[in-house]
Coordinates of C-alpha atoms in Angstrom, one line a residue:
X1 CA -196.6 -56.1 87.9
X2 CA -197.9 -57.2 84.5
X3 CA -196.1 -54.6 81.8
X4 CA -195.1 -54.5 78.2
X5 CA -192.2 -54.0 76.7
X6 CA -191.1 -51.7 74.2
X7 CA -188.0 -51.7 71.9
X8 CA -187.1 -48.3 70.7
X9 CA -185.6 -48.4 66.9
X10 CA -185.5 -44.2 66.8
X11 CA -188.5 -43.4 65.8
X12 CA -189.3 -39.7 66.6
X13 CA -192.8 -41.1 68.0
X14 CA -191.8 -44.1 70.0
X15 CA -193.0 -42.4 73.6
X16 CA -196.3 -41.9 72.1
X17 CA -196.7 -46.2 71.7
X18 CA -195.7 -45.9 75.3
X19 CA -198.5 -43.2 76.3
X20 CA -201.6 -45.2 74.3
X21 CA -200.1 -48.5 76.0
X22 CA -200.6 -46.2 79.4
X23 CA -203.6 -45.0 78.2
X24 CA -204.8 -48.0 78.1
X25 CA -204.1 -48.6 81.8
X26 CA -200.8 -51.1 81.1
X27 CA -197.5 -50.6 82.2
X28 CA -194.8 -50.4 80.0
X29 CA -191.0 -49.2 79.6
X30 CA -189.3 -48.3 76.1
X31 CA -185.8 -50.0 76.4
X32 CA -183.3 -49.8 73.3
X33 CA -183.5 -52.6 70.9
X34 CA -180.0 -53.8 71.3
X35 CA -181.0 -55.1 75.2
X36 CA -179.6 -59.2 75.5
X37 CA -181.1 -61.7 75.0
X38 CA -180.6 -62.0 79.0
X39 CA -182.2 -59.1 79.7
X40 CA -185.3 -59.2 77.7
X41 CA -186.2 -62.1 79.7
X42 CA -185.3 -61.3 82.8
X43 CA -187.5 -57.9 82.7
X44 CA -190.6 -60.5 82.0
X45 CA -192.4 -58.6 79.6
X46 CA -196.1 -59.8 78.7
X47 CA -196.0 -58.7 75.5
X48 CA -193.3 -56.9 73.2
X49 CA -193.8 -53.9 70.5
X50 CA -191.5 -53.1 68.2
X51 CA -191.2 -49.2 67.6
X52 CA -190.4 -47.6 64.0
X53 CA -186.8 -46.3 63.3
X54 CA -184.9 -44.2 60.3
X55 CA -182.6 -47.3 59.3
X56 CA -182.8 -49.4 56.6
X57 CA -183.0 -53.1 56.8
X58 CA -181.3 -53.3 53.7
X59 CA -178.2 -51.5 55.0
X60 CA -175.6 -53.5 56.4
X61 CA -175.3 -53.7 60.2
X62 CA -178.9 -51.7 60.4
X63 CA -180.6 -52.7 64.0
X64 CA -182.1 -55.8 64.5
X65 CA -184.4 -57.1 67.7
X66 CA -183.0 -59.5 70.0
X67 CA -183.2 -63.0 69.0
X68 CA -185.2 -64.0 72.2
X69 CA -188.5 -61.6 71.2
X70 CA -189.0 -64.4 68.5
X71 CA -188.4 -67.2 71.3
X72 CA -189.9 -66.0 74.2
X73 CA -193.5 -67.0 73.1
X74 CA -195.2 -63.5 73.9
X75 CA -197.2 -61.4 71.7
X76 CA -195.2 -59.4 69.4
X77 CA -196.5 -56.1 67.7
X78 CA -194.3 -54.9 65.2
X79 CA -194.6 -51.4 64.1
X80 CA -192.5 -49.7 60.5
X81 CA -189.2 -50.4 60.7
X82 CA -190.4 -53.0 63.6
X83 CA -192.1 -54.6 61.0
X84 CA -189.3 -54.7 58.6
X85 CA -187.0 -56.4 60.6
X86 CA -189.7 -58.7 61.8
X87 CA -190.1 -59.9 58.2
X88 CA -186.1 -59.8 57.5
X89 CA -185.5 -62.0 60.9
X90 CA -188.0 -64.6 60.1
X91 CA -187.7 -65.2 56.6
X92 CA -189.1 -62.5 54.7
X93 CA -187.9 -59.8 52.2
X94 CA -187.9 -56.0 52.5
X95 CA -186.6 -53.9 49.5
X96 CA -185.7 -49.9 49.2
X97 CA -186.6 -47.4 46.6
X98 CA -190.2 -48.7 46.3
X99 CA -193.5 -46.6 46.9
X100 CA -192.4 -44.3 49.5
X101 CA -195.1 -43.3 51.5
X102 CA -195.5 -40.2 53.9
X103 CA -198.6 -39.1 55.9
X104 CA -202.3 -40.2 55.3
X105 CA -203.4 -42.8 53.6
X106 CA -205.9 -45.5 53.0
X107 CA -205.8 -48.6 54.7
X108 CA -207.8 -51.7 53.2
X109 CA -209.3 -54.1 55.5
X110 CA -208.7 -57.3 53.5
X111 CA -209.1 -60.3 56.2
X112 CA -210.5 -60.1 59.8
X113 CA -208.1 -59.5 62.6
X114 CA -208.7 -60.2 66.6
X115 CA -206.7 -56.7 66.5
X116 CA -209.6 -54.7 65.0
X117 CA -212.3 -56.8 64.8
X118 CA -214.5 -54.4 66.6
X119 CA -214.4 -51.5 64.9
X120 CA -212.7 -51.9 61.6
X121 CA -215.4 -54.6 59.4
X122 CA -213.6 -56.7 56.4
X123 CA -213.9 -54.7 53.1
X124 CA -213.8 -50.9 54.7
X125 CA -211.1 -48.3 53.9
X126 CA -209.9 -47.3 57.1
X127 CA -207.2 -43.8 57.3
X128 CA -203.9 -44.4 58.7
X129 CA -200.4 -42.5 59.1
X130 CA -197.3 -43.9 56.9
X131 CA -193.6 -42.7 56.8
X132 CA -191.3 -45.0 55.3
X133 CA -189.6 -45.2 52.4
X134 CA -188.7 -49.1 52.2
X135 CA -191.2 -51.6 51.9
X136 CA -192.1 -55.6 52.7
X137 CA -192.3 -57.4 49.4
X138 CA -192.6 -60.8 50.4
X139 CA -193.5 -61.8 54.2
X140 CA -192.8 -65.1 56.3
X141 CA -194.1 -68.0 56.6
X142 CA -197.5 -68.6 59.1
X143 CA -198.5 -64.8 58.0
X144 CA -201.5 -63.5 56.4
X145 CA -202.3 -60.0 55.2
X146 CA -205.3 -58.5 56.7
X147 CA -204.6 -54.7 55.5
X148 CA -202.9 -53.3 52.4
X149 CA -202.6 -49.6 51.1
X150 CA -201.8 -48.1 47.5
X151 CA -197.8 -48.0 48.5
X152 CA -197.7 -50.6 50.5
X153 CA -199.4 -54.5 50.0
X154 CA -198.4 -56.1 53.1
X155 CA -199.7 -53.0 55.6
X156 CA -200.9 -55.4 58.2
X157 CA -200.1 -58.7 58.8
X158 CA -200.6 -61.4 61.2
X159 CA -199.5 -64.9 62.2
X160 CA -202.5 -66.0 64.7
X161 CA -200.5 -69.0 65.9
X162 CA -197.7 -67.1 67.4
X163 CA -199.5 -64.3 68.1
X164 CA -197.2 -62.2 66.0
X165 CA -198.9 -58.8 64.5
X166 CA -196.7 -56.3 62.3
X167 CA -198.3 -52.9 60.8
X168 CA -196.3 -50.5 58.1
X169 CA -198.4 -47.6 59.2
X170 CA -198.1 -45.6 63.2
X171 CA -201.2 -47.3 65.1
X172 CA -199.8 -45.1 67.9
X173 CA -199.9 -41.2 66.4
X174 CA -203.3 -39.2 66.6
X175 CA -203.7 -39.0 62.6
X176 CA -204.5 -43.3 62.5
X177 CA -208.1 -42.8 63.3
X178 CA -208.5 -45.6 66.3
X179 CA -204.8 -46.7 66.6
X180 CA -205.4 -46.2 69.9
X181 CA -208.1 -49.0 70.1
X182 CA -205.8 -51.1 67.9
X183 CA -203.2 -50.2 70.8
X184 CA -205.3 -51.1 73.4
X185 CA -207.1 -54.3 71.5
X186 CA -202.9 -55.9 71.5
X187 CA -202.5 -55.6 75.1
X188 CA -205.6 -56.3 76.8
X189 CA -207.2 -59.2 74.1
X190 CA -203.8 -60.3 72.5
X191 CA -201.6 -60.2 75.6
X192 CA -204.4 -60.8 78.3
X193 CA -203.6 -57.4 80.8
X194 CA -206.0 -55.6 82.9
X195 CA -206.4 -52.2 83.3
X196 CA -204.7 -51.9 86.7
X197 CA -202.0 -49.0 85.9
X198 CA -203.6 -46.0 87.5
X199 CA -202.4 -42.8 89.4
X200 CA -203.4 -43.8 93.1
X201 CA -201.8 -47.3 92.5
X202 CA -198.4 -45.8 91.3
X203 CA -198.8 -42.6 94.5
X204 CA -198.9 -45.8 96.9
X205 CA -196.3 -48.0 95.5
X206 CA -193.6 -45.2 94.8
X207 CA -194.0 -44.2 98.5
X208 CA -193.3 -47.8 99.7
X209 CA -190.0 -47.2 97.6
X210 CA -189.4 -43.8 99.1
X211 CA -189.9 -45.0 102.5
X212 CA -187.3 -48.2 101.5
X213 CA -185.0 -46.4 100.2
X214 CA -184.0 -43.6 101.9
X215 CA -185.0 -45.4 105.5
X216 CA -184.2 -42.9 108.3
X217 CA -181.8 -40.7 106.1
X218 CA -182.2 -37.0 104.8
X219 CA -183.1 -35.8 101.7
X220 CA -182.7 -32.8 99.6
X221 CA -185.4 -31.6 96.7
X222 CA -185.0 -29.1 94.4
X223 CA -187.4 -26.7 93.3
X224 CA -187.5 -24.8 90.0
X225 CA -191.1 -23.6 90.5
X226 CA -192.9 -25.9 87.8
X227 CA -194.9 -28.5 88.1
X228 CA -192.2 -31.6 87.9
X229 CA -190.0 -30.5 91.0
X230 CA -193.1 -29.8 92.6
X231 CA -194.9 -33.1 92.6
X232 CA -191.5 -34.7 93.5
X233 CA -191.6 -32.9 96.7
X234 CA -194.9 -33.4 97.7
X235 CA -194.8 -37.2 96.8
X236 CA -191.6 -37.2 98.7
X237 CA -193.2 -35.0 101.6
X238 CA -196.0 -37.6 101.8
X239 CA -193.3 -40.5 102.1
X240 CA -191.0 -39.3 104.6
X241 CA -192.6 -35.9 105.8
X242 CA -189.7 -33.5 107.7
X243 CA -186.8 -35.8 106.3
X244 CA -187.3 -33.6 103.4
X245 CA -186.0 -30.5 102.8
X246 CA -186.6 -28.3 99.8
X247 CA -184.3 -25.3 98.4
X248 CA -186.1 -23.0 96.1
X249 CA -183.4 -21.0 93.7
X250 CA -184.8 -17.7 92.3
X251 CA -182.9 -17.0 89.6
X252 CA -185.0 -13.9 89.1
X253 CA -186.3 -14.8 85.7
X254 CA -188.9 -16.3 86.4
X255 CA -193.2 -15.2 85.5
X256 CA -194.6 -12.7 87.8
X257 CA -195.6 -13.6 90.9
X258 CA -194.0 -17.5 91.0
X259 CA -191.7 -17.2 93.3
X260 CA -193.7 -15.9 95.7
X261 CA -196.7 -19.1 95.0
X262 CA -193.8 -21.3 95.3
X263 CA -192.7 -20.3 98.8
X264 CA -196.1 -19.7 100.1
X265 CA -197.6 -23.1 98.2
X266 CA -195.0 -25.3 99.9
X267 CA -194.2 -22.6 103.4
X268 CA -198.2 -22.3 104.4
X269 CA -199.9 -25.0 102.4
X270 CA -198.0 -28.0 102.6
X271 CA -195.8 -26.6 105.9
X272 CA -192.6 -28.7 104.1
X273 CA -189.1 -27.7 105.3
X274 CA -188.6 -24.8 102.8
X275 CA -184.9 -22.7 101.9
X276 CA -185.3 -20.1 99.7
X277 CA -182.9 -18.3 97.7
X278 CA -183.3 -15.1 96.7
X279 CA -180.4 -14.6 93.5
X280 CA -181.8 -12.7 90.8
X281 CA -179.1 -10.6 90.8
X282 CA -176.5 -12.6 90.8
X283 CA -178.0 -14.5 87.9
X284 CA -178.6 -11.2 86.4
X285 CA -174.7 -9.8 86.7
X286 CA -173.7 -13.5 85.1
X287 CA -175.9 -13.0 82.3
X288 CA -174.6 -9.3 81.2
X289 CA -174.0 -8.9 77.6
X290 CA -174.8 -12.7 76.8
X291 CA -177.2 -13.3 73.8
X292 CA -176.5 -17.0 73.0
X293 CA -179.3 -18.8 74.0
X294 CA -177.0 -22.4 74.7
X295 CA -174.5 -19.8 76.3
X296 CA -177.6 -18.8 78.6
X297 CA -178.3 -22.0 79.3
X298 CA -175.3 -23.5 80.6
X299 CA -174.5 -20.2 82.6
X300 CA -178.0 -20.3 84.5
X301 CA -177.3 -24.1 84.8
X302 CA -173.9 -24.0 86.3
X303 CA -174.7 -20.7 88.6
X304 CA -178.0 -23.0 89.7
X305 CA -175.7 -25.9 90.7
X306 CA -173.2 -23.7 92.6
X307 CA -175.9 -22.0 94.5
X308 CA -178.1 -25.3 95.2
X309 CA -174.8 -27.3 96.3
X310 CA -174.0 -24.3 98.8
X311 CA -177.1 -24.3 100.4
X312 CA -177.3 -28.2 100.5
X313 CA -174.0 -28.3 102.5
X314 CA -175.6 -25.9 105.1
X315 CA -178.8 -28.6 105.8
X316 CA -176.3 -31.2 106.6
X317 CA -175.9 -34.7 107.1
X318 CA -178.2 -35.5 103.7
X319 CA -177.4 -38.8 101.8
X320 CA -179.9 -37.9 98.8
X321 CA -180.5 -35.8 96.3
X322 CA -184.2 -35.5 94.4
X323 CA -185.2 -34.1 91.5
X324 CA -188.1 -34.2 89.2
X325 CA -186.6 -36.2 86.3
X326 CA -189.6 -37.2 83.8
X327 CA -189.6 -40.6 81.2
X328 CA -188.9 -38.9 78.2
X329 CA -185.5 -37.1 80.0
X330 CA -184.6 -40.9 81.0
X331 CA -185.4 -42.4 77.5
X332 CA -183.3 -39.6 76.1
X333 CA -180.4 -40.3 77.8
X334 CA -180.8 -44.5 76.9
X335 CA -181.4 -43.7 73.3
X336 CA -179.2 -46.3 70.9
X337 CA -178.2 -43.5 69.1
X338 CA -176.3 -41.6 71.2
X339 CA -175.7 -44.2 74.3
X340 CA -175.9 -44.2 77.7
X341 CA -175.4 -40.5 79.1
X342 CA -173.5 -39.6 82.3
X343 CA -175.2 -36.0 82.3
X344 CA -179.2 -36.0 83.5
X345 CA -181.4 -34.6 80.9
X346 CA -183.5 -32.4 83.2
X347 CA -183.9 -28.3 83.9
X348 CA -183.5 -29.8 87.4
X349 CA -180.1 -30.6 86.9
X350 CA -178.9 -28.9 83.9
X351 CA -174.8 -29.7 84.3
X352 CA -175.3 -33.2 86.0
X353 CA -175.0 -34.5 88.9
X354 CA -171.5 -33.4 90.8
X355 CA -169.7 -36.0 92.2
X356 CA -168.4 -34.4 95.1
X357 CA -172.0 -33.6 96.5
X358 CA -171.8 -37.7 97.4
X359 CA -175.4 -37.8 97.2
X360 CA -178.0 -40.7 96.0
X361 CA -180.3 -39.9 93.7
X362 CA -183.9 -40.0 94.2
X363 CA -186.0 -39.4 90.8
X364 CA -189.7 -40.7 91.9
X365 CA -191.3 -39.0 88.5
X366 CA -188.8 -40.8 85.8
X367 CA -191.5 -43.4 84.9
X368 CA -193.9 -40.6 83.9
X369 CA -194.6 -38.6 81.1
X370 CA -196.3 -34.9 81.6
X371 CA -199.3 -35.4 81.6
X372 CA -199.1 -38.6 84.1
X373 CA -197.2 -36.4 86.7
X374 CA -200.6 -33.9 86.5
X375 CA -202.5 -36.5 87.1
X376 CA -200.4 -37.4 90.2
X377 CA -200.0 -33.9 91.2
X378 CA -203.9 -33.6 91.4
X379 CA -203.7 -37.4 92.9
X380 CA -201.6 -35.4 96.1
X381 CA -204.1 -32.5 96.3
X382 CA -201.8 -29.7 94.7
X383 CA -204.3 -27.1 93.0
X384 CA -205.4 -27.7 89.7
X385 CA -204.2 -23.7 89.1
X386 CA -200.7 -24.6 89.7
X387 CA -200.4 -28.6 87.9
X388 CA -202.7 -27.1 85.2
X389 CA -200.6 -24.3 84.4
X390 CA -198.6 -24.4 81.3
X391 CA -194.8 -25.2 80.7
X392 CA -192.1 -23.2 81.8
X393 CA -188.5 -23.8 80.4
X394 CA -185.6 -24.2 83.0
X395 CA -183.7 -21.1 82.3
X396 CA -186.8 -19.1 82.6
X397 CA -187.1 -16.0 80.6
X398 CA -183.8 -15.8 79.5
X399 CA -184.1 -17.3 76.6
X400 CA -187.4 -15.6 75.4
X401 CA -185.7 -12.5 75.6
X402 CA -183.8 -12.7 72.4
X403 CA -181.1 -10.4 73.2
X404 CA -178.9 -9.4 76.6
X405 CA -180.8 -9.6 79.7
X406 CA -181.6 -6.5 81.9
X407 CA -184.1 -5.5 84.3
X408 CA -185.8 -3.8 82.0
X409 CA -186.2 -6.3 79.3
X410 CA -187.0 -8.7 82.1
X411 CA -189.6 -6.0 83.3
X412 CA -191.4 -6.0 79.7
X413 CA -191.8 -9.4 79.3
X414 CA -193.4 -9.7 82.2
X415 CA -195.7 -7.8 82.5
X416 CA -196.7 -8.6 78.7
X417 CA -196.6 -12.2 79.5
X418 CA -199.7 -11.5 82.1
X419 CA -201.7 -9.5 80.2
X420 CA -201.3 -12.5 77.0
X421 CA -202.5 -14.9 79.6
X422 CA -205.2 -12.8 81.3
X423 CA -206.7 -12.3 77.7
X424 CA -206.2 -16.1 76.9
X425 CA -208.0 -16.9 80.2
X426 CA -210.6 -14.5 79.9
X427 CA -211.4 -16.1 76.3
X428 CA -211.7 -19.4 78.1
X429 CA -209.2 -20.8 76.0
X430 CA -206.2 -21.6 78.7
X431 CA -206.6 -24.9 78.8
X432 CA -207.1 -25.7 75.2
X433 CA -204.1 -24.5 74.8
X434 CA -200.8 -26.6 75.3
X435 CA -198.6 -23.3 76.0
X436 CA -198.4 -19.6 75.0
X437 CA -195.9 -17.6 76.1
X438 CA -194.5 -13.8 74.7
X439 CA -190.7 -13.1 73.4
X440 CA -189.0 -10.4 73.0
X441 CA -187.4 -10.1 69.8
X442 CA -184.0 -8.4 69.5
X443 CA -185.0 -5.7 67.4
X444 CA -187.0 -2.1 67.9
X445 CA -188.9 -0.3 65.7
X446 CA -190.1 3.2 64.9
X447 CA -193.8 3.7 65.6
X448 CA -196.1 6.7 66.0
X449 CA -198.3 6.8 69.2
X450 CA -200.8 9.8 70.0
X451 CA -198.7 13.0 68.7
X452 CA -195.0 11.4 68.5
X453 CA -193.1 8.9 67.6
X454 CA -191.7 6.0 70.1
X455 CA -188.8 3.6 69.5
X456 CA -189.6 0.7 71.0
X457 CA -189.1 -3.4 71.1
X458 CA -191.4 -6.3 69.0
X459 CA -193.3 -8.6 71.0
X460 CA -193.7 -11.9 69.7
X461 CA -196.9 -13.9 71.1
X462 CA -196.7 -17.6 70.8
X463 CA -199.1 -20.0 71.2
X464 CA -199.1 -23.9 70.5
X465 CA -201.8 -26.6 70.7
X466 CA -200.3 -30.5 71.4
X467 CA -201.6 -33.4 72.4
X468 CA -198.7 -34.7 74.0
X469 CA -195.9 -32.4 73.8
X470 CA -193.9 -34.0 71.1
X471 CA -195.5 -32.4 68.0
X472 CA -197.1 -28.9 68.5
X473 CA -199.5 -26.7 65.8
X474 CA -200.1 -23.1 66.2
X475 CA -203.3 -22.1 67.9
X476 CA -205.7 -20.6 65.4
X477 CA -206.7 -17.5 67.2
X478 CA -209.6 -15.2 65.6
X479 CA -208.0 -11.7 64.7
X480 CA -210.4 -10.3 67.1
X481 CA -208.6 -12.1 70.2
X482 CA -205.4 -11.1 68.4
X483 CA -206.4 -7.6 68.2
X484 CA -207.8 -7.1 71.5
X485 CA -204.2 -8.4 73.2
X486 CA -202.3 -6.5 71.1
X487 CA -204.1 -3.4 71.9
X488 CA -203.8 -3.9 75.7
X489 CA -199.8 -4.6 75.1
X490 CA -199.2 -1.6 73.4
X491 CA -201.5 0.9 75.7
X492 CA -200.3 -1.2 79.0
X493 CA -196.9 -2.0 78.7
X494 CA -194.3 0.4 78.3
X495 CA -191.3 -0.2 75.9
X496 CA -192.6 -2.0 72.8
X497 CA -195.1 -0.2 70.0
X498 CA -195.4 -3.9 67.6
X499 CA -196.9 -7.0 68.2
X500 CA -196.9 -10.1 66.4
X501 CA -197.8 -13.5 65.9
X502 CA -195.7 -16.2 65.7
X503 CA -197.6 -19.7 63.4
X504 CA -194.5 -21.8 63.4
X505 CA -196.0 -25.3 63.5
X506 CA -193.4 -28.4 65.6
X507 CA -193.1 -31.4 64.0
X508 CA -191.9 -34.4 65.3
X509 CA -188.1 -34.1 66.3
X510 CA -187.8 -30.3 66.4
X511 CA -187.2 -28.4 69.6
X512 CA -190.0 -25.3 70.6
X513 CA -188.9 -21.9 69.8
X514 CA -188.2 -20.9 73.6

């Protein structure tokens, strides 16, 4: 297969050059810039990009890319720091301290570019997205400049000859007005690839692998109930059909009604080998008294693991293991800056992987990001209801109660989380909406209802809009919408007499308040 190949400097925003090159119907993996020189070739790559990082190029021992990019005689799009040390390597000059630049600015189109040609004409003022603070001052030899800005006068430039293309700005994030075309210009004009990286091609070649890899042997698939695990199975079901046998864990803090989709979805529906576990309450007696949210975490984990492994010992004579490990948890755990990691990053498997289970591994999802396994989900014929529906965080509803867990808390939340998402449906807003979600907030309030007064929890209500997950803005609801919920919380649920709204905004880097 024809792919590009991405060299990851830390930037916060280095999967979203992988989803426009996907987008654009190109495969591509984001490997850490200090890969050999060996291994760059041998992975073949069509074309190279060069993500953005927080180094400086003026620091001693900051990262630089492999010799063999510059060697190999492929088409090379170098991107912020990528473009840096593209300039340092061959010959040029970057300095610090000058004309920091952050967020929108004006790009100049100075010379014409095979890049842009088509939609951004010589002499227009084009907006783009900058974050550095260091700067080219002079560039190499063979290069042009094709694009300046106020802070920065080598913005874009290009050596036609060796195909070489470096930008200061992020082609790749949503706020560079047709960086995606820019994107998609570099890999199928520069680099020559077709569009040939699709959902039903990957479905068929990842159950040829299945069906090589695990032969005649048994596997084992766990479920949490989202959408990841899910497609997993099913993919896997398709592959090697009774071979496969799911456990489901409820760990009892889970939305209303889920566990009960999940059996029936994959008992009745999809007739796939099925165990399910019912363990809320042992969950629930773990959790007694915890508030931590990381302390939550790892005990739900670790009581997950001990549960799973029991039950797997009871199906018997099984030589793997799957899970529904996505790209982002695998680029995570190759990231330069903390090293390889022995511990999957995945809700699926939040301790790791126990040795003494002696199981393979089987992760058929860990080339995708989110939105890709949807697409695959709907690709397998799982209802658009279930793939569509919006993230759910491994340890459930622990963590967005933000005190000790009881049954009642548990109960609230609930019940307030359905009638947050019944209003958001009825609005027709659902799927606008990245994910909403309510919380309970460890704190209680004095409130008059009717003729007396009532002591009773906040509610939080949370809602986010994103694009691809990584960045996330508050959804700007009307105060009517707001209004209305909050009215049927407080008349329909017992035990809390406030409602709020949370407007935190994500940017890049930070974690979602779950």
């Amino acid at each position: 297969m024809d792919k590009i190949l991405i060299l990851d400097f830390g930037s916060q925003v280095t999967q979203l050059i992988a989803r426009r090159v996907r987008e654009a119907g190109v495969y591509c993996e984001i490997h850490p810039f200090n890969r050999t020189d060996e291994q760059i070739r041998d992975y073949n790559p069509k074309g190279i990009i060069l993500s953005g990082g927080p180094a400086s190029t003026t620091e001693d021992g900051s990262p630089r890319a492999p010799q063999a990019v510059w060697e190999m005689g492929v088409p090379v799009l170098a991107i912020c720091y990528g473009q840096q040390t593209l300039c340092m390597q061959l010959g040029g000059m970057v300095e610090s301290g000058h004309h920091r630049e952050f967020g929108k600015a004006e790009l100049h189109i100075a010379e014409p570019c095979p890049l842009f040609d088509d939609f951004w004409p010589v002499g227009s003022k084009q907006q783009i997205w900058m974050s550095h603070g260091d700067r080219v001052t002079k560039i190499p030899e063979g290069f042009k400049v094709v694009g300046t800005s106020m802070g920065a006068p080598f913005a874009f430039i290009a050596c036609e000859e060796r195909k070489f293309y470096a930008t200061q700005f992020h082609p790749e994030v949503v706020h560079t007005l047709d960086g995606a075309k820019l994107l998609g210009n570099f890999v199928h004009k520069i680099c020559g690839l077709g569009s040939d990286w699709s959902m039903k091609a990957f479905c068929e070649t990842e159950i040829a692998k299945i069906r090589a890899q695990v032969g005649s042997g048994k596997v084992i698939c766990g479920l949490s109930g989202g959408v990841d695990s899910a497609v997993a199975a099913v993919l896997l079901h398709e592959a090697i059909g009774d071979q496969l046998t799911c456990i489901f864990v409820d760990t009892g803090m889970m939305r209303q009604g889920e566990g009960e989709e999940v059996v029936s979805l994959f008992r009745q529906h999809y007739n796939i080998p099925l165990v399910a576990v019912e363990a809320g309450q042992t969950f629930l007696s773990a959790l007694a008294g915890v508030t931590d949210p990381e302390v939550k975490r790892k005990t739900i984990g670790k009581l997950f693991i001990d549960i799973f492994e029991a039950e797997a010992r009871k199906v018997g004579d099984a030589a793997f293991l799957a899970q529904g490990t996505l790209y982002p948890d695998v680029i995570e755990s190759v990231s330069f800056i903390g090293g390889p990691s022995v511990t999957i990053k995945s809700h699926h498997n939040v301790g790791g992987l126990p040795e003494r289970m002696n199981l393979k591994l089987i992760e058929p999802l860990r080339e995708l990001f989110k939105d890709e396994v949807r697409a695959l989900g709907r690709e397998l014929g799982l209802p658009d209801t279930f793939v569509g529906r919006h993230p759910f965080p491994g340890p459930g509803l622990a963590i967005r109660v933000l005190s000790d867990i009881t049954e009642e808390k548990l109960a609230v939340l609930r019940k307030a989380d359905v009638i947050y998402l019944e209003e958001i449906r009825k609005a027709g807003l659902y799927d606008e909406i990245w994910q909403a979600f309510a919380v309970l907030l460890p704190v209680r309030t004095v409130g008059v209802m009717g003729d007396g007064r009532s002591y009773d929890h906040v509610l939080a209500l949370r809602a986010v809009t994103s694009v691809d997950g990584m960045t996330a803005e508050s959804y700007p609801f009307d105060h009517a919408f707001l209004a209305r919920t909050a009215t049927r919380l407080i008349n329909e649920v017992r035990g809390i007499n406030r409602v709020v709204y949370d407007v935190t905004s994500k940017p890049p880097g930070t974690i979602e308040w779950e």
